[in-house]
Coordinates of C-alpha atoms and ligand atoms in Angstrom, one line a residue:
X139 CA -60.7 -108.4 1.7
X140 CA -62.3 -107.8 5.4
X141 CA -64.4 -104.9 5.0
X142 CA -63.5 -103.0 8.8
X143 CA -65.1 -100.1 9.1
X144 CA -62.8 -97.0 8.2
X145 CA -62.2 -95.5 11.4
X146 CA -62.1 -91.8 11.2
X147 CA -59.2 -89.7 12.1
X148 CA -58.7 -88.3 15.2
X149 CA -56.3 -85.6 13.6
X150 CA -58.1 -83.1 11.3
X151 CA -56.0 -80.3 10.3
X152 CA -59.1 -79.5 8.1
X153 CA -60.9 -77.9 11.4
X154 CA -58.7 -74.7 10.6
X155 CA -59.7 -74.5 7.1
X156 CA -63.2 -74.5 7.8
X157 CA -63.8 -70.2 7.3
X158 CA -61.9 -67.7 5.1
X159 CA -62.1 -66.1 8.5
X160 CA -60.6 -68.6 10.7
X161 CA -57.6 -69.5 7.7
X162 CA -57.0 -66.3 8.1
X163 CA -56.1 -66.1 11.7
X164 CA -54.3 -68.8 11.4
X165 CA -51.6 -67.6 8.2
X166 CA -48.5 -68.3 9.5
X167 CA -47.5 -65.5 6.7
X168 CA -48.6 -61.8 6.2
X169 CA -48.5 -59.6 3.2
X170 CA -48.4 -55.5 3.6
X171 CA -47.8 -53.2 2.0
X172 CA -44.7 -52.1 3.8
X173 CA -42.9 -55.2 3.0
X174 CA -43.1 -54.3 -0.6
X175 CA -41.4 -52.1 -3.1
X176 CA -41.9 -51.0 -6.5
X177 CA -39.1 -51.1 -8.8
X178 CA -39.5 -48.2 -11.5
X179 CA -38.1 -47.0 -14.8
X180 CA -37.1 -43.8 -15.7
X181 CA -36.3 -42.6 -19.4
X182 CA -34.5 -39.6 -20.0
X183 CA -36.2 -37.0 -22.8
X184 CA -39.5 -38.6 -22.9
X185 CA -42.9 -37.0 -23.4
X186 CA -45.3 -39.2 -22.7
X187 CA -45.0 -42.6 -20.6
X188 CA -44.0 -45.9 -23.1
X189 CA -45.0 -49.2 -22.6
X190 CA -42.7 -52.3 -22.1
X191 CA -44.4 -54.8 -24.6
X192 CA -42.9 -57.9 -22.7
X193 CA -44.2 -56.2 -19.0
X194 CA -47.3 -55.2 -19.7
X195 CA -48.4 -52.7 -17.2
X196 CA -45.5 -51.8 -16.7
X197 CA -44.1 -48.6 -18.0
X198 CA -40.7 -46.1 -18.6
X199 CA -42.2 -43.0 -16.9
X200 CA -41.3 -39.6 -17.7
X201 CA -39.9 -37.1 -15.4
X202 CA -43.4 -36.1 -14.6
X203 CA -45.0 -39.7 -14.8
X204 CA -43.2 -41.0 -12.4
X205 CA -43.7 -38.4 -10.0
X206 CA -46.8 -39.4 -9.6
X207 CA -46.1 -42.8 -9.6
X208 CA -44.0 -42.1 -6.3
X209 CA -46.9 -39.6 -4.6
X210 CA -49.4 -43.2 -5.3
X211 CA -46.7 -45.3 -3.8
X212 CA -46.3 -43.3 -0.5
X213 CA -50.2 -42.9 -0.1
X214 CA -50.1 -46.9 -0.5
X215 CA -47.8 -46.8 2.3
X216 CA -45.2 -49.2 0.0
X217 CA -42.0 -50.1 2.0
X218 CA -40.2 -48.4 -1.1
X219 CA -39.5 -47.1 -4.7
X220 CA -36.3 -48.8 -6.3
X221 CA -35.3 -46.4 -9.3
X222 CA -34.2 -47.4 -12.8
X223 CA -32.7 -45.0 -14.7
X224 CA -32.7 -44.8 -19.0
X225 CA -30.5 -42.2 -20.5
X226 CA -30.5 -40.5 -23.8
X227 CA -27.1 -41.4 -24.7
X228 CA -24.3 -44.1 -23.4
X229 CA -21.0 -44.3 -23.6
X230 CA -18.0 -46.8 -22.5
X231 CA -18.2 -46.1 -19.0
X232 CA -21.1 -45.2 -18.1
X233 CA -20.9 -41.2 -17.6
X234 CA -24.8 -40.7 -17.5
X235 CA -24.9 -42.7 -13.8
X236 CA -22.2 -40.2 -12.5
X237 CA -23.5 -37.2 -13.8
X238 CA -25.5 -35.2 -11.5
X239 CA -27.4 -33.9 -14.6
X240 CA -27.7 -37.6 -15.3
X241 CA -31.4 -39.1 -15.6
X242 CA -31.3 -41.3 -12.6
X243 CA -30.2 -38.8 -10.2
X244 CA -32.6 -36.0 -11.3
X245 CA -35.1 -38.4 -11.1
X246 CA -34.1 -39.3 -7.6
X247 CA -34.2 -35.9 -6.8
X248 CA -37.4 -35.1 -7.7
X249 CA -38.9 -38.2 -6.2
X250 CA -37.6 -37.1 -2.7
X251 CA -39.1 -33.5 -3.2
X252 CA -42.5 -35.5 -4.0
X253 CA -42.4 -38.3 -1.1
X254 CA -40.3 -36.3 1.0
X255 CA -39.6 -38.8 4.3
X256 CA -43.3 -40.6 3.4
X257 CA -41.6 -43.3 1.2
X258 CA -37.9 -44.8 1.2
X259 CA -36.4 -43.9 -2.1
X260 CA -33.9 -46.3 -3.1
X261 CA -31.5 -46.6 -6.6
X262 CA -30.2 -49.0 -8.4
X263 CA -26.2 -48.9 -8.4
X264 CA -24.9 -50.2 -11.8
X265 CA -23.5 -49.5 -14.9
X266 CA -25.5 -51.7 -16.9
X267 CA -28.1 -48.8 -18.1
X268 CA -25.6 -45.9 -19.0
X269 CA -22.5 -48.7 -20.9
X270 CA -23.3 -48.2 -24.4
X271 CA -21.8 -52.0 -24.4
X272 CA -24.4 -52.8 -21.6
X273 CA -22.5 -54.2 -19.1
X274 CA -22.5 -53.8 -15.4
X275 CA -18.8 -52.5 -15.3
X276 CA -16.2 -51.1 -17.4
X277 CA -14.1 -53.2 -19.7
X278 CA -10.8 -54.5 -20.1
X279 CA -8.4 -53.5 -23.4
X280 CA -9.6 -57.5 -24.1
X281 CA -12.7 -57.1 -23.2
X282 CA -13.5 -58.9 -20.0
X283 CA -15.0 -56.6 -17.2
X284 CA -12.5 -54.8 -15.0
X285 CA -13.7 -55.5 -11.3
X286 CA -11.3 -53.2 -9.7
X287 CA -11.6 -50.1 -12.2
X288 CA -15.7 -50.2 -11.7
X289 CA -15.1 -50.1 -8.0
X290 CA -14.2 -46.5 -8.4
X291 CA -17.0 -45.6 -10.4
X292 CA -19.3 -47.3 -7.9
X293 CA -18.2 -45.2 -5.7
X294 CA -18.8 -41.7 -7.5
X295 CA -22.4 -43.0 -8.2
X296 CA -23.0 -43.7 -5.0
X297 CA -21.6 -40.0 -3.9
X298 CA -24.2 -38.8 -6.6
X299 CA -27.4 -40.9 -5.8
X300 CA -27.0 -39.8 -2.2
X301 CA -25.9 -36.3 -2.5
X302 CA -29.3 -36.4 -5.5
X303 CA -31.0 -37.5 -2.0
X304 CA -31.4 -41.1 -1.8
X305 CA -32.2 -43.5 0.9
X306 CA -31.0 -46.4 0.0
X307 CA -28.3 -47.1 -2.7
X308 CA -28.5 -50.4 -4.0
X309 CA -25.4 -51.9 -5.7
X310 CA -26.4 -54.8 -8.4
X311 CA -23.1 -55.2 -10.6
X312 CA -22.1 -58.3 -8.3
X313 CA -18.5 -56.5 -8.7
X314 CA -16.4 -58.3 -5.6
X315 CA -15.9 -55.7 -2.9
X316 CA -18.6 -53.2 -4.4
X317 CA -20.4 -52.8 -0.4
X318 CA -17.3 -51.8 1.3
X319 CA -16.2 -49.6 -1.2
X320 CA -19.8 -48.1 -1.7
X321 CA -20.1 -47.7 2.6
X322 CA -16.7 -46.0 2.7
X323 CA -17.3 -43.6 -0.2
X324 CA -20.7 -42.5 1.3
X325 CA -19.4 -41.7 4.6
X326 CA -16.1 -40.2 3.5
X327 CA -18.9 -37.6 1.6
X328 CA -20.6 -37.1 5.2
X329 CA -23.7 -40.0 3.5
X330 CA -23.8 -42.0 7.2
X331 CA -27.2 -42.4 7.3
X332 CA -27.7 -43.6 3.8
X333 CA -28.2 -47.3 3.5
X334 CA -26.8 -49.9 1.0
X335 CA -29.7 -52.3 0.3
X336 CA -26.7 -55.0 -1.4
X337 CA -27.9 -57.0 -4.4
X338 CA -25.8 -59.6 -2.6
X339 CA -26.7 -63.3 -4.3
X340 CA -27.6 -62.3 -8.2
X341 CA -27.7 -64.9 -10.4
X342 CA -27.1 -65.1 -14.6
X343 CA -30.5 -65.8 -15.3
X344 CA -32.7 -66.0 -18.1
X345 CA -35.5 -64.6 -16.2
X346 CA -33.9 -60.8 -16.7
X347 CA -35.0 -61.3 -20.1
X348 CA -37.8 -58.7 -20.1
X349 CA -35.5 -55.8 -18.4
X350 CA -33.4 -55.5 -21.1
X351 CA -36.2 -54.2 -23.1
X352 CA -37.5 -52.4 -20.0
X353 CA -33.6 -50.3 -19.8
X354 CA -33.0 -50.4 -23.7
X355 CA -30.3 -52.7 -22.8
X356 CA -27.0 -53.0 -24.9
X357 CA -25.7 -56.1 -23.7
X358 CA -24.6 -58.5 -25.7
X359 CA -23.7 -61.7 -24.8
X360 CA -24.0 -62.8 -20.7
X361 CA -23.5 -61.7 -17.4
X362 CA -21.6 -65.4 -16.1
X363 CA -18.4 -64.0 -15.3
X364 CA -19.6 -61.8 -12.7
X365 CA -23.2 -63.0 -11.8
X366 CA -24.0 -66.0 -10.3
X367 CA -23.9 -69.9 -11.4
X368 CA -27.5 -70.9 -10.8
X369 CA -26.1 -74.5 -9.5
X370 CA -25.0 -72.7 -6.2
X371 CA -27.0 -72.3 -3.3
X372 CA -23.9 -71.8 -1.0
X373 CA -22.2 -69.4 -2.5
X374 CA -25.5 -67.3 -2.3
X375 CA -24.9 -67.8 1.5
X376 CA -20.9 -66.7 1.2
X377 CA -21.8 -63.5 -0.8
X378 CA -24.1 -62.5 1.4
X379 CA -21.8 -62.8 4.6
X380 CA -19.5 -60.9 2.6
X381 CA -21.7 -58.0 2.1
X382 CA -23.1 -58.1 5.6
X383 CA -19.1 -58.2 7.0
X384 CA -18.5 -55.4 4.4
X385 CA -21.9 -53.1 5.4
X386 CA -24.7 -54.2 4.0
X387 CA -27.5 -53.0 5.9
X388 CA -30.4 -55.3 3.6
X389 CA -29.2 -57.9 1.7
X390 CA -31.3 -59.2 -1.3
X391 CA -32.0 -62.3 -3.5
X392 CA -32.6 -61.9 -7.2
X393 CA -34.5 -63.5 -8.4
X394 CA -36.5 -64.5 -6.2
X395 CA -38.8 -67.9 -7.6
X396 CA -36.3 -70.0 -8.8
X397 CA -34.1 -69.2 -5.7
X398 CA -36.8 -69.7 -2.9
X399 CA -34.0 -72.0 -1.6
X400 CA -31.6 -69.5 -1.5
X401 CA -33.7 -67.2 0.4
X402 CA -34.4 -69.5 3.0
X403 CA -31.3 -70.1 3.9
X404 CA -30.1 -66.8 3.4
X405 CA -32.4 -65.4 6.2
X406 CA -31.4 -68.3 8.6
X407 CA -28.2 -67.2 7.8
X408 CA -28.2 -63.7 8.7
X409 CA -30.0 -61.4 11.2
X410 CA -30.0 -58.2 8.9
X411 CA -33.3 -57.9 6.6
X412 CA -33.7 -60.3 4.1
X413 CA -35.0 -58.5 0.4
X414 CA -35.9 -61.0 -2.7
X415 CA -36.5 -59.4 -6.1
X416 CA -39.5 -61.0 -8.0
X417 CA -37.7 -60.0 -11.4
X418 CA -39.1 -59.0 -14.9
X419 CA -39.5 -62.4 -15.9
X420 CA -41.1 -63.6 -13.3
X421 CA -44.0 -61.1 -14.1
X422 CA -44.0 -61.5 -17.6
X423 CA -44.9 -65.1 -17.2
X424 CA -47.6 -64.4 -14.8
X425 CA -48.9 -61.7 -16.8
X426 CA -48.8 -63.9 -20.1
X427 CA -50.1 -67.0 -18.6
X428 CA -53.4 -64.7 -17.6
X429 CA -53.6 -63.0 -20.6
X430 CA -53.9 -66.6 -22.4
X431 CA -56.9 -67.3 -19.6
X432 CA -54.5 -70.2 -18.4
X433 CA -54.2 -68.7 -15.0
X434 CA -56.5 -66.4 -12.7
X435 CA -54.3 -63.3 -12.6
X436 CA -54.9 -62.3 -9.0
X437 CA -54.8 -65.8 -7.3
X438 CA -51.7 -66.3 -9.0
X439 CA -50.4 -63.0 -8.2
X440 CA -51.1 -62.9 -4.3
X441 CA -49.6 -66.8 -4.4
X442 CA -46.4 -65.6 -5.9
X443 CA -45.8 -63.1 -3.5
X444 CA -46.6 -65.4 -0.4
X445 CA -44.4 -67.8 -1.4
X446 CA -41.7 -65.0 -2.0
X447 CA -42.8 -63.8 1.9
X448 CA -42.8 -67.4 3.2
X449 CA -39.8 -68.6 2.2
X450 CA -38.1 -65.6 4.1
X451 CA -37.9 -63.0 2.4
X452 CA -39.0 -59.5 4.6
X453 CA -39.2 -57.3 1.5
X454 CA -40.2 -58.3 -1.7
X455 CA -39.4 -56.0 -4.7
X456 CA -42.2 -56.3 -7.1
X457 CA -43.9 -54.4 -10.2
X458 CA -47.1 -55.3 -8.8
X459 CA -46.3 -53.8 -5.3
X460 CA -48.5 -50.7 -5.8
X461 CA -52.0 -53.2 -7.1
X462 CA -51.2 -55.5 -4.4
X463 CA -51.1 -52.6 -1.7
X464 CA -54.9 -51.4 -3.1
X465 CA -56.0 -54.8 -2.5
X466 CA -54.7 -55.8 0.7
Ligands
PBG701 C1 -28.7 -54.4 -13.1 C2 -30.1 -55.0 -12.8 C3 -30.8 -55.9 -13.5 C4 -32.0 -56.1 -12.9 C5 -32.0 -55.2 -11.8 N1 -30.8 -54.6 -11.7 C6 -30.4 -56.6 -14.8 C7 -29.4 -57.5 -14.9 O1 -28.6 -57.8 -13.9 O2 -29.2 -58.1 -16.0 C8 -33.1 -57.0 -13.4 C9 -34.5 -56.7 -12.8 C10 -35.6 -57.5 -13.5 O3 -35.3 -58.3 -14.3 O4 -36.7 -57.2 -13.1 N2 -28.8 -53.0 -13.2

């Protein structure tokens, strides 16, 4: 062995790492608070807000709850509220999500009287909540979801979320043709301006897990026929071109960490806003993983949501979007 001096490298991309200061004028990625938005739950009949044992933090707000919860977002200057509604009772198809009386439109309603134009107020757009069998659509004699026959009911609930004053209606059932139906109905009720923020490449993914305790869910079984294989990357691309041809003013990736890949490409793909949904699973495991003292809450926290950001993503829908904002 010759023993040559190590010469020392003329390249050292260290120099920019020296400061917090200087890394930080040199992020290629931002977090704000406009890029984020908090998804919410709503529960109709409730007196006092309930906890979600497998979110912790997170809760289904009451009427009055989550009122408040919208004034704090707005103050935060968040880039949105995605609404969840829980109703008292379900039935086959789902009559609580068309019902203007129903839970998630009189909670939409009150959240634009509190937030007024200070905060885009955006619903979910699915059956999923109000089917006392818990899926996205209504079914067939045999059981299978009908595509076609929840079209139609998409497209009352849309009439409702908007006329109950929402900005942004956000169809999730991954039904095929659920954008252009949802865009026609709103402007054939006069609803040009309201957007469709399209829950375009959704996956079947295990990492819902902790929603369905967070909506009471009824579902048995899966969501594979109608949600996406997580094998496909491509096809995320293709539903999302289909949405955009069919409307969709923001298109969205759910969820968002195991599908980083999918985002990417998505927003090289498109030239419409790009939205990833860092799900109920995704926090759980955070959450749990601190609460065990295995990870440092925070670090990991601001890291997930970076990584979210820097994959492509220019919205990220989070449950930590409003402790985020205060620290930013
Ligand atoms: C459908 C819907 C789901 C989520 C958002 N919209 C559940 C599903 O598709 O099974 C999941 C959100 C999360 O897990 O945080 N209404």
């Amino acid at each position: 062995m010759s023993s040559e001096p190590i010469r020392p490298p003329v390249v050292r991309p260290r120099r920019l790492r020296t400061t917090a200061a200087l890394r930080r004028a040199v992020a290629e990625t931002s977090l704000e608070a406009r890029q984020l938005v908090l998804p919410v739950f709503v529960r109709e009949g409730l007196a006092e807000p309930r906890p979600i044992s497998s979110m912790p933090g997170v809760v289904q707000h009451t009427r009055d709850s989550l009122k408040a919860a919208a004034a704090e977002a707005a103050a935060l200057g968040l880039g949105g509220i995605m609404l969840f509604g829980i109703p008292e009772r379900k039935d086959a198809v789902g009559s609580g999500a068309i019902d203007p009386d129903g839970i998630l439109n009189v909670a939409i309603a009150d959240v634009v009287a509190e937030v007024g134009d200070a905060l885009p107020v955006m619903a979910d757009l699915c059956l999923d909540e109000f089917t006392d069998h818990g899926h996205c659509g209504v079914l067939t004699a045999d059981g299978r979801v009908d595509n076609d026959a929840t079209l139609e009911l998409y497209a009352e609930m849309a009439r409702a979320q908007a006329a109950a004053g929402a900005d942004l209606v956000g169809p999730s059932g991954m039904m095929d043709g659920q954008v252009a139906v949802v865009r026609s109905a709103l402007d054939g009720a006069g609803h040009t301006d309201v957007a469709v923020l399209a829950y375009s490449a959704k996956y079947a993914s295990a990492f819902f897990g902790p929603f369905r305790e967070a909506v009471d869910s009824s579902l048995v079984g899966d969501r594979k026929t109608y949600q996406q294989d997580p094998a496909n990357a491509r096809e995320g691309v293709r539903e999302v071109l289909l949405d955009i041809a069919e409307g969709a003013d923001i298109v969205m990736v759910k969820p968002a960490l195991a599908y980083l890949d999918v985002v990417r490409r998505v927003r090289d793909a498109v030239d419409v806003p790009v939205a990833a949904y860092n799900i109920s699973g995704e926090y759980a495991m955070v959450e749990a993983a601190a609460a065990h003292g295995w990870i440092d809450r925070q670090a990991a926290i601001l890291e997930t949501l970076i990584s979210i950001r820097r994959a492509g993503a220019d919205i990220v829908l989070t449950y930590w979007a409003a402790e985020v904002a205060g620290l930013l």
